[in-house]
Short mmCIF file of C-alpha atoms and ligand atoms in Angstrom, two decimals:
data_model
loop_
_atom_site.label_atom_id
_atom_site.label_comp_id
_atom_site.label_asym_id
_atom_site.label_seq_id
_atom_site.Cartn_x
_atom_site.Cartn_y
_atom_site.Cartn_z
CA UNK K 1 0.00 0.00 0.00
CA UNK K 2 2.71 2.42 1.07
CA UNK K 3 4.84 1.57 -2.00
CA UNK K 4 1.99 2.25 -4.44
CA UNK K 5 1.31 5.51 -2.61
CA UNK K 6 4.97 6.49 -2.92
CA UNK K 7 5.05 5.52 -6.60
CA UNK K 8 1.90 7.52 -7.16
CA UNK K 9 3.52 10.46 -5.46
CA UNK K 10 6.50 10.23 -7.81
CA UNK K 11 4.21 10.12 -10.83
CA UNK K 12 2.45 13.26 -9.58
CA UNK K 13 5.70 15.06 -8.94
CA UNK K 14 7.47 14.12 -12.12
CA UNK K 15 5.93 15.76 -15.20
CA UNK K 16 5.56 13.15 -17.92
CA UNK K 17 8.14 13.71 -20.60
CA UNK K 18 7.10 11.21 -23.23
CA UNK K 19 9.16 12.77 -25.98
CA UNK K 20 10.52 10.20 -28.39
CA UNK K 21 14.13 11.30 -28.69
CA UNK K 22 15.28 10.99 -32.26
CA UNK K 23 18.72 12.42 -32.55
CA UNK K 24 19.61 13.51 -36.04
CA UNK K 25 21.16 11.16 -38.59
CA UNK K 26 24.60 12.36 -37.49
CA UNK K 27 27.13 9.56 -37.35
CA UNK K 28 28.65 10.42 -33.97
CA UNK K 29 26.33 10.21 -30.95
CA UNK K 30 25.50 13.59 -29.45
CA UNK K 31 25.85 12.18 -25.94
CA UNK K 32 28.10 9.39 -24.67
CA UNK K 33 26.75 7.27 -21.81
CA UNK K 34 28.97 4.97 -19.76
CA UNK K 35 27.93 3.13 -16.61
CA UNK K 36 30.80 2.04 -14.35
CA UNK K 37 30.07 -1.62 -13.64
CA UNK K 38 31.79 -1.40 -10.22
CA UNK K 39 30.32 1.84 -8.86
CA UNK K 40 27.04 1.73 -10.84
CA UNK K 41 27.51 5.44 -11.58
CA UNK K 42 26.60 6.68 -15.08
CA UNK K 43 28.73 9.31 -16.82
CA UNK K 44 26.85 11.31 -19.46
CA UNK K 45 29.22 13.25 -21.75
CA UNK K 46 27.98 15.98 -24.06
CA UNK K 47 29.48 15.30 -27.46
CA UNK K 48 28.38 17.91 -30.03
CA UNK K 49 31.44 19.65 -31.47
CA UNK K 50 32.65 22.33 -31.42
CA UNK K 51 31.08 23.66 -28.19
CA UNK K 52 28.17 21.38 -27.15
CA UNK K 53 25.72 24.15 -28.04
CA UNK K 54 22.22 22.95 -27.22
CA UNK K 55 20.07 22.30 -30.28
CA UNK K 56 16.92 20.14 -30.39
CA UNK K 57 18.77 16.92 -31.15
CA UNK K 58 21.35 17.30 -28.38
CA UNK K 59 18.70 18.18 -25.80
CA UNK K 60 16.58 15.21 -26.86
CA UNK K 61 19.63 12.99 -26.60
CA UNK K 62 20.25 14.25 -23.03
CA UNK K 63 16.62 13.53 -22.09
CA UNK K 64 16.83 10.06 -23.64
CA UNK K 65 20.02 9.34 -21.67
CA UNK K 66 18.50 10.53 -18.38
CA UNK K 67 15.46 8.32 -18.99
CA UNK K 68 17.80 5.39 -19.66
CA UNK K 69 19.85 6.09 -16.52
CA UNK K 70 16.73 6.23 -14.34
CA UNK K 71 15.50 3.02 -15.93
CA UNK K 72 18.70 1.04 -15.56
CA UNK K 73 18.91 1.75 -11.84
CA UNK K 74 22.27 3.58 -12.06
CA UNK K 75 23.33 4.83 -8.64
CA UNK K 76 24.00 8.31 -9.92
CA UNK K 77 24.58 10.56 -12.94
CA UNK K 78 27.69 12.62 -13.63
CA UNK K 79 27.21 15.17 -16.43
CA UNK K 80 30.39 16.23 -18.22
CA UNK K 81 31.78 17.13 -21.65
CA UNK K 82 33.69 15.13 -24.21
CA UNK K 83 35.33 18.47 -25.14
CA UNK K 84 38.18 19.61 -22.91
CA UNK K 85 37.59 23.36 -23.42
CA UNK K 86 33.83 23.75 -23.24
CA UNK K 87 31.36 22.04 -20.92
CA UNK K 88 28.39 23.50 -22.83
CA UNK K 89 28.14 26.83 -24.71
CA UNK K 90 24.45 27.15 -23.86
CA UNK K 91 21.61 27.27 -26.33
CA UNK K 92 22.61 26.99 -29.97
CA UNK K 93 22.41 30.58 -31.20
CA UNK K 94 21.42 29.30 -34.65
CA UNK K 95 18.16 28.15 -33.04
CA UNK K 96 17.49 31.66 -31.70
CA UNK K 97 18.77 33.96 -34.43
CA UNK K 98 16.19 34.62 -37.18
CA UNK K 99 14.40 31.41 -36.15
CA UNK K 100 11.83 29.31 -37.99
CA UNK K 101 8.76 29.81 -35.78
CA UNK K 102 7.53 26.21 -35.74
CA UNK K 103 11.01 24.94 -34.96
CA UNK K 104 11.43 27.60 -32.26
CA UNK K 105 8.29 26.31 -30.51
CA UNK K 106 9.66 22.76 -30.54
CA UNK K 107 13.10 24.01 -29.47
CA UNK K 108 11.68 25.84 -26.47
CA UNK K 109 9.53 22.88 -25.39
CA UNK K 110 12.59 20.62 -25.47
CA UNK K 111 14.59 23.25 -23.55
CA UNK K 112 11.92 23.20 -20.83
CA UNK K 113 11.94 19.38 -20.90
CA UNK K 114 15.70 18.98 -20.57
CA UNK K 115 15.75 21.21 -17.48
CA UNK K 116 12.83 19.30 -15.94
CA UNK K 117 14.42 15.94 -16.69
CA UNK K 118 17.77 16.90 -15.14
CA UNK K 119 16.37 19.00 -12.27
CA UNK K 120 14.04 16.17 -11.22
CA UNK K 121 16.31 13.26 -12.07
CA UNK K 122 15.53 10.51 -9.54
CA UNK K 123 19.19 9.50 -9.06
CA UNK K 124 21.86 11.74 -7.49
CA UNK K 125 23.33 14.12 -10.06
CA UNK K 126 26.67 15.94 -10.22
CA UNK K 127 28.34 18.05 -12.90
CA UNK K 128 32.04 17.65 -13.69
CA UNK K 129 32.48 21.05 -15.36
CA UNK K 130 35.56 20.51 -17.47
CA UNK K 131 35.06 23.57 -19.66
CA UNK K 132 33.27 26.89 -20.02
CA UNK K 133 29.62 26.86 -18.97
CA UNK K 134 27.84 30.06 -20.04
CA UNK K 135 24.03 30.54 -20.04
CA UNK K 136 22.30 27.24 -20.86
CA UNK K 137 25.51 25.40 -19.91
CA UNK K 138 25.33 27.01 -16.47
CA UNK K 139 21.66 26.02 -16.31
CA UNK K 140 22.51 22.34 -16.86
CA UNK K 141 25.14 22.58 -14.12
CA UNK K 142 22.77 24.23 -11.62
CA UNK K 143 20.10 21.61 -12.37
CA UNK K 144 22.54 19.07 -10.92
CA UNK K 145 22.86 18.61 -7.15
CA UNK K 146 26.62 19.16 -7.02
CA UNK K 147 29.22 20.89 -9.16
CA UNK K 148 32.98 20.36 -9.49
CA UNK K 149 34.81 22.70 -11.87
CA UNK K 150 38.26 22.84 -13.46
CA UNK K 151 40.40 25.99 -13.14
CA UNK K 152 40.54 28.82 -15.70
CA UNK K 153 36.97 28.29 -16.89
CA UNK K 154 33.90 30.54 -16.71
CA UNK K 155 30.31 29.86 -15.67
CA UNK K 156 27.23 32.02 -15.37
CA UNK K 157 23.88 33.14 -16.75
CA UNK K 158 25.14 35.85 -19.10
CA UNK K 159 21.90 36.41 -21.03
CA UNK K 160 21.80 40.19 -20.47
CA UNK K 161 25.08 40.38 -22.39
CA UNK K 162 23.14 39.64 -25.57
CA UNK K 163 19.93 41.45 -24.79
CA UNK K 164 17.97 38.65 -23.15
CA UNK K 165 16.21 38.31 -19.81
CA UNK K 166 16.49 34.73 -18.58
CA UNK K 167 13.07 33.10 -18.06
CA UNK K 168 11.72 32.87 -14.50
CA UNK K 169 12.43 29.12 -14.20
CA UNK K 170 16.04 29.67 -15.36
CA UNK K 171 16.42 32.31 -12.64
CA UNK K 172 14.96 29.87 -10.10
CA UNK K 173 17.65 27.34 -10.98
CA UNK K 174 20.26 30.01 -10.15
CA UNK K 175 18.41 30.91 -6.94
CA UNK K 176 18.48 27.25 -5.90
CA UNK K 177 22.27 27.64 -5.67
CA UNK K 178 23.02 31.33 -5.04
CA UNK K 179 21.68 33.75 -2.40
CA UNK K 180 19.10 36.07 -3.88
CA UNK K 181 21.06 39.34 -3.73
CA UNK K 182 24.05 37.74 -5.42
CA UNK K 183 21.92 35.96 -8.01
CA UNK K 184 20.15 39.22 -8.84
CA UNK K 185 23.43 41.09 -9.29
CA UNK K 186 24.98 38.30 -11.38
CA UNK K 187 21.86 37.98 -13.56
CA UNK K 188 21.52 41.70 -14.18
CA UNK K 189 25.23 42.02 -14.94
CA UNK K 190 25.21 38.91 -17.16
CA UNK K 191 28.20 37.89 -15.07
CA UNK K 192 30.46 35.02 -16.02
CA UNK K 193 32.21 33.82 -12.85
CA UNK K 194 35.75 32.51 -13.03
CA UNK K 195 36.25 29.11 -11.42
CA UNK K 196 37.71 30.73 -8.28
CA UNK K 197 34.84 33.24 -8.06
CA UNK K 198 32.28 30.50 -8.60
CA UNK K 199 33.75 28.49 -5.71
CA UNK K 200 33.82 31.60 -3.55
CA UNK K 201 30.10 32.33 -4.04
CA UNK K 202 29.02 28.69 -3.93
CA UNK K 203 28.03 28.38 -7.59
CA UNK K 204 30.38 25.40 -7.66
CA UNK K 205 31.15 23.14 -4.69
CA UNK K 206 34.72 22.10 -5.43
CA UNK K 207 37.58 22.76 -7.83
CA UNK K 208 39.53 19.88 -9.40
CA UNK K 209 42.90 19.97 -11.16
CA UNK K 210 41.83 17.52 -13.87
CA UNK K 211 38.71 15.96 -15.40
CA UNK K 212 39.61 12.65 -13.73
CA UNK K 213 39.76 14.35 -10.34
CA UNK K 214 36.46 16.12 -11.04
CA UNK K 215 34.79 12.82 -11.91
CA UNK K 216 36.21 11.24 -8.73
CA UNK K 217 34.88 14.12 -6.58
CA UNK K 218 31.48 13.80 -8.23
CA UNK K 219 31.50 10.04 -7.49
CA UNK K 220 32.33 10.78 -3.85
CA UNK K 221 29.33 13.10 -3.70
CA UNK K 222 27.09 10.40 -5.17
CA UNK K 223 28.50 7.85 -2.67
CA UNK K 224 27.40 10.14 0.18
CA UNK K 225 23.85 8.86 -0.41
CA UNK K 226 24.81 5.21 0.01
CA UNK K 227 22.93 4.95 3.34
CA UNK K 228 19.77 6.67 2.03
CA UNK K 229 16.86 4.68 0.68
CA UNK K 230 16.88 5.57 -3.08
CA UNK K 231 13.10 5.95 -3.27
CA UNK K 232 12.89 8.13 -0.16
CA UNK K 233 15.87 10.16 -1.40
CA UNK K 234 14.24 10.71 -4.79
CA UNK K 235 10.93 11.72 -3.22
CA UNK K 236 12.67 14.12 -0.85
CA UNK K 237 14.57 15.78 -3.72
CA UNK K 238 11.39 16.09 -5.80
CA UNK K 239 9.46 17.47 -2.82
CA UNK K 240 12.07 20.18 -2.19
CA UNK K 241 12.28 21.08 -5.89
CA UNK K 242 8.55 20.90 -6.55
CA UNK K 243 7.67 24.59 -5.89
CA UNK K 244 10.18 25.80 -8.52
CA UNK K 245 9.18 23.10 -10.98
CA UNK K 246 5.47 23.81 -10.53
CA UNK K 247 6.08 27.44 -11.51
CA UNK K 248 7.06 26.17 -14.96
CA UNK K 249 4.67 23.20 -15.14
CA UNK K 250 1.71 25.36 -14.18
CA UNK K 251 2.23 27.60 -17.19
CA UNK K 252 4.42 26.04 -19.86
CA UNK K 253 2.28 27.60 -22.59
CA UNK K 254 2.64 31.04 -21.00
CA UNK K 255 6.39 30.59 -20.73
CA UNK K 256 6.51 29.57 -24.41
CA UNK K 257 4.41 32.58 -25.45
CA UNK K 258 6.64 34.96 -23.46
CA UNK K 259 9.76 33.39 -24.95
CA UNK K 260 8.46 33.61 -28.54
CA UNK K 261 7.58 37.27 -28.06
CA UNK K 262 10.95 38.07 -26.53
CA UNK K 263 13.10 36.05 -28.90
CA UNK K 264 11.33 37.55 -31.93
CA UNK K 265 11.68 41.08 -30.54
CA UNK K 266 14.08 43.51 -32.29
CA UNK K 267 15.81 43.98 -28.90
CA UNK K 268 16.87 40.36 -28.82
CA UNK K 269 17.33 39.76 -32.52
CA UNK K 270 19.57 42.83 -32.92
CA UNK K 271 21.52 42.01 -29.73
CA UNK K 272 21.87 38.38 -30.70
CA UNK K 273 22.90 39.19 -34.28
CA UNK K 274 25.72 41.46 -33.11
CA UNK K 275 26.76 38.99 -30.40
CA UNK K 276 26.81 36.02 -32.77
CA UNK K 277 28.72 38.00 -35.41
CA UNK K 278 31.34 38.97 -32.82
CA UNK K 279 31.70 35.31 -31.86
CA UNK K 280 32.24 34.28 -35.48
CA UNK K 281 34.66 37.14 -35.99
CA UNK K 282 36.65 36.02 -32.96
CA UNK K 283 36.71 32.49 -34.28
CA UNK K 284 37.81 33.63 -37.73
CA UNK K 285 40.64 35.73 -36.32
CA UNK K 286 41.72 32.78 -34.17
CA UNK K 287 41.72 30.56 -37.26
CA UNK K 288 43.68 33.25 -39.11
CA UNK K 289 46.33 33.19 -36.40
CA UNK K 290 46.68 29.39 -36.23
C1 LIG V 1 16.78 32.66 -25.10
C2 LIG V 1 17.61 32.61 -23.85
C3 LIG V 1 17.08 31.66 -22.78
C4 LIG V 1 17.84 31.76 -21.49
C5 LIG V 1 18.74 30.62 -21.21
C6 LIG V 1 19.88 30.32 -22.07
C7 LIG V 1 20.41 31.11 -23.06
C8 LIG V 1 21.56 30.67 -23.87
O1 LIG V 1 22.21 29.68 -23.60
S1 LIG V 1 21.93 31.61 -25.28
C9 LIG V 1 23.62 31.08 -25.67
C10 LIG V 1 24.60 31.79 -24.79
N1 LIG V 1 25.95 31.27 -25.02
C11 LIG V 1 27.03 32.05 -24.95
O2 LIG V 1 26.98 33.24 -24.70
C12 LIG V 1 28.34 31.37 -25.26
C13 LIG V 1 28.94 31.92 -26.53
N2 LIG V 1 30.18 31.22 -26.81
C14 LIG V 1 31.34 31.54 -26.16
O3 LIG V 1 31.42 32.34 -25.27
C15 LIG V 1 32.56 30.75 -26.60
O4 LIG V 1 32.28 30.14 -27.85
C16 LIG V 1 32.98 29.64 -25.61
C17 LIG V 1 33.56 30.28 -24.36
C18 LIG V 1 31.79 28.76 -25.27
C19 LIG V 1 34.06 28.78 -26.28
O5 LIG V 1 35.10 29.62 -26.74
P1 LIG V 1 36.15 29.03 -27.80
O6 LIG V 1 36.60 27.68 -27.36
O7 LIG V 1 37.13 30.11 -28.04
O8 LIG V 1 35.29 28.78 -29.12
P2 LIG V 1 34.77 29.91 -30.15
O9 LIG V 1 34.18 31.04 -29.40
O10 LIG V 1 35.82 30.16 -31.16
O11 LIG V 1 33.53 29.13 -30.83
C20 LIG V 1 33.78 28.01 -31.66
C21 LIG V 1 32.63 27.93 -32.63
O12 LIG V 1 31.41 27.69 -31.90
C22 LIG V 1 30.46 28.71 -32.21
N3 LIG V 1 29.64 28.93 -31.02
C23 LIG V 1 30.07 29.28 -29.79
N4 LIG V 1 29.03 29.37 -28.92
C24 LIG V 1 27.92 29.05 -29.65
C25 LIG V 1 26.52 28.96 -29.33
N5 LIG V 1 26.05 29.19 -28.10
N6 LIG V 1 25.67 28.64 -30.34
C26 LIG V 1 26.12 28.39 -31.60
N7 LIG V 1 27.44 28.45 -31.97
C27 LIG V 1 28.30 28.79 -30.98
C28 LIG V 1 31.29 29.92 -32.60
O13 LIG V 1 30.51 30.85 -33.35
C29 LIG V 1 32.37 29.24 -33.40
O14 LIG V 1 31.81 28.88 -34.61
P3 LIG V 1 32.63 29.05 -35.98
O15 LIG V 1 32.74 30.54 -36.18
O16 LIG V 1 31.83 28.36 -37.02
O17 LIG V 1 33.98 28.41 -35.73
#
């Protein structure tokens, strides 16, 4: 009786994400999933060169992997990058700049889904941040329960740098990690924290000298739940996170409408166009030098 009640509770708390994840016909998988047969811990590596920017296929692949991890009873999930410079460059700017409207609606729904899937993941989650993590990359990291970062990287919700106001639920993910006054200042500045600054303010929990060390620290965090009943742990996490999640679940259509209006606004499109052009220019000049 109790078990069915608990399972019912989980069903209520976890929004149903029944998206069939079809990653594109690309040859290389967009995510790499390895489960350590000794520890039972799953490592999910983002694998979309050059910067793991989040497009529909990559986000669907992340959701598919999380669903698999929850289904195969892994003891925990470590999110990291197959790229040793960039954890995740955030949303793919090609999806936002002069977007196809139908695709933008799908893109935004998947963006909401990937945050929900990671934020509510029933197993313990940790991010081994082995590269830069701006905007949506920072969001993935803050959706995890623990964060270990390598030196000389940057992390933060920098949306105001390109004319965007992060959606309420994105701000809530920041507020689940940072004190309000600091989150407000960082959001309004579009601040990218250095690794040392991020540790100082609590945006990350530890610094590691190498990816291997970061993965080991994330495993240690996951091991800290070894004495907790997995079902009770999962329910407790979902219960604590429910108020933030419900703010999105209660009005996904409203969030989508607000996003469409904002992303199609001249403010954003002009800001984004200039920002994207500057990025490409930087990349071209780098290529010119090498
Ligand atoms: C609507 C907003 C909702 C709120 C939540 C989330 C919003 C977002 O996530 S919007 C995206 C914000 N992302 C960024 O501001 C990051 C921009 N990128 C960078 O700062 C850097 O690329 C880097 C630090 C991530 C990596 O630097 P580096 O290793 O030097 O690589 P390059 O800058 O030379 O870039 C290589 C290559 O990748 C392209 N690129 C970079 N970021 C993105 C991106 N987010 N989307 C699409 N493409 C991206 C860049 O233009 C280069 O392309 P090529 O010119 O073709 O080489």
